[in-house]
CSV table of C-alpha atoms and ligand atoms in Angstrom, one decimal:
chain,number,residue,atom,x,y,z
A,404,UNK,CA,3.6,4.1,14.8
A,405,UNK,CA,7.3,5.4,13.6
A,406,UNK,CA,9.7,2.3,13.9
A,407,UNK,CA,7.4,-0.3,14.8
A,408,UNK,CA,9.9,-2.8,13.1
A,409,UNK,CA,13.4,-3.2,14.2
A,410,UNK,CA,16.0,-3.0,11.4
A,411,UNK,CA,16.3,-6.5,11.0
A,412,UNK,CA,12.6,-7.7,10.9
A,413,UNK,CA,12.2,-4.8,8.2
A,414,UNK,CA,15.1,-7.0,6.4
A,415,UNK,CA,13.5,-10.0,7.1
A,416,UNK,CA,9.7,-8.4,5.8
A,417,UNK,CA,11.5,-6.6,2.6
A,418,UNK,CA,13.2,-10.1,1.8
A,419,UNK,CA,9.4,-12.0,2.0
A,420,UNK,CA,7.9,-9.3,0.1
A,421,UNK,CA,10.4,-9.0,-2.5
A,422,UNK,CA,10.7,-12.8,-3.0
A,423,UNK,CA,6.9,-13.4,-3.1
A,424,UNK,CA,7.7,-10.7,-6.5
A,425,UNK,CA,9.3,-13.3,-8.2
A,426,UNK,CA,6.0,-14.6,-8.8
A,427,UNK,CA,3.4,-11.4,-9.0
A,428,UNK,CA,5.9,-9.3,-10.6
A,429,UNK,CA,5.3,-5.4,-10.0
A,430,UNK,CA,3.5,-4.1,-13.1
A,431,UNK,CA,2.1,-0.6,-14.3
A,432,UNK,CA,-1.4,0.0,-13.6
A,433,UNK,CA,-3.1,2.7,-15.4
A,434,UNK,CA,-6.1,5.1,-14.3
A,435,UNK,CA,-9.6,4.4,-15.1
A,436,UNK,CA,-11.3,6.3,-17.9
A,437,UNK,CA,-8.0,8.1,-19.2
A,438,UNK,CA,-6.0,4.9,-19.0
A,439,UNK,CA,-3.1,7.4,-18.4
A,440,UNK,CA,-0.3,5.4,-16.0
A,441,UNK,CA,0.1,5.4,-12.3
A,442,UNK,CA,3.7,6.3,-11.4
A,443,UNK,CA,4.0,4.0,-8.8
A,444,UNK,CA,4.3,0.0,-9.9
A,445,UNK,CA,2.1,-2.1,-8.2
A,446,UNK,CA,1.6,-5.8,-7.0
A,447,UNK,CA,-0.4,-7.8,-4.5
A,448,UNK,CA,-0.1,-10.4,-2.0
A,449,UNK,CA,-3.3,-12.2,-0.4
A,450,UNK,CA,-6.4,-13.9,-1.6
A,451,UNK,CA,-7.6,-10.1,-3.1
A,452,UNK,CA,-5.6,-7.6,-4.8
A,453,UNK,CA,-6.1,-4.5,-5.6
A,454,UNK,CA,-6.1,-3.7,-9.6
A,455,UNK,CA,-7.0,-0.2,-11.5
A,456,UNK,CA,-7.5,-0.2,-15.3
A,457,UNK,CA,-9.6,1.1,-17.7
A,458,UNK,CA,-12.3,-0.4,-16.5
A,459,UNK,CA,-12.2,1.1,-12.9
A,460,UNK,CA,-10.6,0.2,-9.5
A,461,UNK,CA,-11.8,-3.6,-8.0
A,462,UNK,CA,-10.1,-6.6,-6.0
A,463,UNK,CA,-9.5,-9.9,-8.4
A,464,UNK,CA,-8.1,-12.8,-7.0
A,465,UNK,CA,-5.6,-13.2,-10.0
A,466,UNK,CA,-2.4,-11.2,-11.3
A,467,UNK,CA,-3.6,-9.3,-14.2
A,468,UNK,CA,-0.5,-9.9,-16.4
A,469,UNK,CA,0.3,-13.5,-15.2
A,470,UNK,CA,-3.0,-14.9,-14.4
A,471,UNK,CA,-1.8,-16.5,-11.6
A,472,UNK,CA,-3.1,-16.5,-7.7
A,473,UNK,CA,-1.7,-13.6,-5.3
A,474,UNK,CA,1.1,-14.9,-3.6
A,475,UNK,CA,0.1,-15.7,0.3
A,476,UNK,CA,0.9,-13.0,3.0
A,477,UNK,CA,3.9,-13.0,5.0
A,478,UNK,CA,3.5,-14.2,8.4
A,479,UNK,CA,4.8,-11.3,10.0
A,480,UNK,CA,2.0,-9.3,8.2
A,481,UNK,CA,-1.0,-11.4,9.7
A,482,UNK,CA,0.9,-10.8,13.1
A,483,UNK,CA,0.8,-7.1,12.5
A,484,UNK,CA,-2.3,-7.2,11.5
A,485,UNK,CA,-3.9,-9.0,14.6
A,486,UNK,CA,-1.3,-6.5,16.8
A,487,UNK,CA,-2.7,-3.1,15.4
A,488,UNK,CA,-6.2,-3.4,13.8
A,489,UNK,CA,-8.4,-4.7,16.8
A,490,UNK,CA,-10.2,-6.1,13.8
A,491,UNK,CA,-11.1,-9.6,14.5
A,492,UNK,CA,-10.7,-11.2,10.6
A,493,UNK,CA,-7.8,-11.7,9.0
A,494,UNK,CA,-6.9,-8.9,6.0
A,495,UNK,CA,-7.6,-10.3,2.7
A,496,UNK,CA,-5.7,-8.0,1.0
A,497,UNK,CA,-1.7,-6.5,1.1
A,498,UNK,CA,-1.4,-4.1,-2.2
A,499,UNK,CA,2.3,-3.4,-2.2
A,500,UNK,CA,3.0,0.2,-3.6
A,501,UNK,CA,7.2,0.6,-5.4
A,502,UNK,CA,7.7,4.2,-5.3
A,503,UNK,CA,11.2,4.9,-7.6
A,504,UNK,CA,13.1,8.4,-7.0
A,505,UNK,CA,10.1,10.5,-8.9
A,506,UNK,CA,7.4,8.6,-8.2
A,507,UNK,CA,4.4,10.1,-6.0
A,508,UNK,CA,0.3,9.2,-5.3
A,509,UNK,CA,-2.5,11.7,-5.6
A,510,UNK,CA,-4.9,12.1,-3.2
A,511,UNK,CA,-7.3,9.2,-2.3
A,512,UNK,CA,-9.1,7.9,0.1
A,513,UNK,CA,-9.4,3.4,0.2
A,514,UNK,CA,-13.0,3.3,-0.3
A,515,UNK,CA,-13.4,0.0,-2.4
A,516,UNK,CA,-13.8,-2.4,-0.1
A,517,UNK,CA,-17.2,-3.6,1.4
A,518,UNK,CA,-15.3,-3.8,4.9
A,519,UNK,CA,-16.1,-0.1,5.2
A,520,UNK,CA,-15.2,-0.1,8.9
A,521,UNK,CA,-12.2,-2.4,8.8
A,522,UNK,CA,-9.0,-0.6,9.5
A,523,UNK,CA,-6.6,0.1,6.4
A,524,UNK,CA,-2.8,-0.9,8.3
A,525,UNK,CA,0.4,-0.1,6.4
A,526,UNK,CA,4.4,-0.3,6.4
A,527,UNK,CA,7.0,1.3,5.1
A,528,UNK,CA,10.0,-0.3,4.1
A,529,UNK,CA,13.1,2.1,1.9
A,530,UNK,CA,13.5,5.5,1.4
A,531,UNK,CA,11.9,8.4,3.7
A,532,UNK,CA,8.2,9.2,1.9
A,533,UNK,CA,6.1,12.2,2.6
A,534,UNK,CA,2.7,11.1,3.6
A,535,UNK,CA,-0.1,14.0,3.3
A,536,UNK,CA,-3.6,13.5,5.1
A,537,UNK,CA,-6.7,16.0,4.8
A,538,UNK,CA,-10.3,15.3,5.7
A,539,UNK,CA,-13.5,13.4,4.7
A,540,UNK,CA,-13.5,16.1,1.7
A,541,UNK,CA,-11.3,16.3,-1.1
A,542,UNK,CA,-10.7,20.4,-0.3
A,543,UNK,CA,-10.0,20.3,3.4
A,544,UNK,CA,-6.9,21.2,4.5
A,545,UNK,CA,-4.0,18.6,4.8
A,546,UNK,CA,-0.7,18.4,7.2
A,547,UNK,CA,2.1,16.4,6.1
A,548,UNK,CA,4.8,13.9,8.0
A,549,UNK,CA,7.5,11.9,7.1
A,550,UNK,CA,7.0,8.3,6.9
A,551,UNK,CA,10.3,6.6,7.7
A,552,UNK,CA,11.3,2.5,6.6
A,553,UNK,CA,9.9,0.3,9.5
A,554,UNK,CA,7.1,2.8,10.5
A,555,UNK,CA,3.7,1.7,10.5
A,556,UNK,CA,0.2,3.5,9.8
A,557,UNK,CA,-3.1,2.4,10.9
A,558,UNK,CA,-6.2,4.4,9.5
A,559,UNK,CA,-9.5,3.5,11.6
A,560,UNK,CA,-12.3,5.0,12.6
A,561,UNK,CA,-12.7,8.8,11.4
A,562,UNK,CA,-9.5,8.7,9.9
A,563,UNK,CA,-10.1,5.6,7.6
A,564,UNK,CA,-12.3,8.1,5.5
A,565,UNK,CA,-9.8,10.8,5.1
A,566,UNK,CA,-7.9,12.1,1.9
A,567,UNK,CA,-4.4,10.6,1.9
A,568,UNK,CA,-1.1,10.5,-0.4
A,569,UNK,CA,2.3,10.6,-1.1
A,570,UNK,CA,3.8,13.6,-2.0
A,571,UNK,CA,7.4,12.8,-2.8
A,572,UNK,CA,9.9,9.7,-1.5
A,573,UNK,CA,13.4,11.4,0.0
A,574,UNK,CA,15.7,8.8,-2.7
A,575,UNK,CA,19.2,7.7,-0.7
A,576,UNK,CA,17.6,8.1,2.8
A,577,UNK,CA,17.9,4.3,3.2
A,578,UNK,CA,20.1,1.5,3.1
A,579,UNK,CA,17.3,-1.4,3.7
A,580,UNK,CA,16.3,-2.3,0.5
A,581,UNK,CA,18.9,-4.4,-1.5
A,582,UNK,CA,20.7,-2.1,-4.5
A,583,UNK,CA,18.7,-3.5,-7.3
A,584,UNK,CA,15.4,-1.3,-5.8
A,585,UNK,CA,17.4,1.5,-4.6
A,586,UNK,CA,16.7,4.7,-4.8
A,587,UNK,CA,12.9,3.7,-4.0
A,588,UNK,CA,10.4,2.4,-1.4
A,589,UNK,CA,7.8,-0.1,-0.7
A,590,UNK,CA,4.4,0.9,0.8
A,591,UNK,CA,2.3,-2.3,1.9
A,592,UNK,CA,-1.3,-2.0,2.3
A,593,UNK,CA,-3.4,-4.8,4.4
A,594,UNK,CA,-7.0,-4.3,4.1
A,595,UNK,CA,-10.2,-6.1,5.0
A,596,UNK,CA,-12.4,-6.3,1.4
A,597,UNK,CA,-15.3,-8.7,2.4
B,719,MD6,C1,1.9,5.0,0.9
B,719,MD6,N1,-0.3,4.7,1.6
B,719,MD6,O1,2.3,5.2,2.0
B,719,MD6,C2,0.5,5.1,0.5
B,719,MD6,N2,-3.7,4.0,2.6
B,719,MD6,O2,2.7,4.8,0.0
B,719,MD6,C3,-1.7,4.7,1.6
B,719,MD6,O3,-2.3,5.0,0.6
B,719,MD6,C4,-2.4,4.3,2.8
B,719,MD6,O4,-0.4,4.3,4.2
B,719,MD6,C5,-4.4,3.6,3.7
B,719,MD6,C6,-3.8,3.4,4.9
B,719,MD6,C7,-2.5,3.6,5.1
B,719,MD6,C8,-1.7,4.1,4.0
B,720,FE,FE1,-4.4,4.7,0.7
């Protein structure tokens, strides 16, 4: 949905998101098994968050550095939410992504919830990102687009099972986020887990 929110609820979202930081600061998750780290930096907001480590990939109700509860979604998430997923719970979940000028994310698909058939809704908020999406299997072929600040992607149904990542963020092709985060992006993920 490519500029679902206006340049000034994107401010509005970015300064919620990057305040509720202050107290679930973005920290360096590292893969499973090989422990080797993620180039992204990662945090959560909700009652869940999403956590990888050595141990594998899981929702935990706590910060893994601080030990400290998620902080609570934005409001204007909760009203996306009930907006685009024609899913009737609430999300429990917002995993937000901070891409810097080389970071990227392999293929995946968000298979660790027991909501299987809950929609996965995100939005984009900084510099230009290039989104890739295959199938159902890891080898079928993918098409790319361009994932802009304010757009917002729903995956549901068939899709919500398909291969998806970031190839590269576009660094200076936005002025949104204040100069501290800049070049870089914020990806934030609201998902159903239970
Ligand atoms: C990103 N997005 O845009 C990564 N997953 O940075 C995702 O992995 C994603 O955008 C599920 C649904 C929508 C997404
Ligand atoms: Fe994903």
């Amino acid at each position: 949905m490519p500029g679902y929110f206006s340049p000034a609820d994107q401010r509005a979202l970015a300064g919620a998101v990057i305040a509720a930081l202050a107290d679930a600061p973005p920290y360096r998750p590292s893969m499973p098994r090989t422990g080797a780290p993620l180039s992204v930096t990662m945090s959560n907001l909700g009652p869940l968050g999403w956590i990888s480590d050595r141990d594998g990939y899981r929702y935990e109700p706590v910060h893994p550095v601080t030990g400290r509860p998620w902080p609570p979604l934005p409001e204007a998430l909760l009203t996306l939410w009930d907006a685009v997923s024609g899913w009737p719970q609430p999300p429990q979940a917002c995993l937000v992504n901070i891409y810097g000028a080389d970071s990227r994310l392999g293929l995946h698909v968000d298979a660790d919830e027991d909501a299987r058939d809950a929609p996965v809704v995100s939005v984009s908020l900084g510099d230009r990102a290039r989104f890739r999406i295959g199938g159902p299997r890891r080898n079928d072929p993918t098409g790319s687009l361009v994932l802009s600040s304010g757009d917002v992607v729903v995956l549901a149904g068939a899709s919500r099972r398909c291969h998806h990542g970031v190839d590269r963020i576009y660094p200076g092709t936005s002025s949104l986020l204040p100069a501290a985060w800049r070049p870089g992006r914020i990806n934030l993920t609201l998902r159903r887990v239970r």
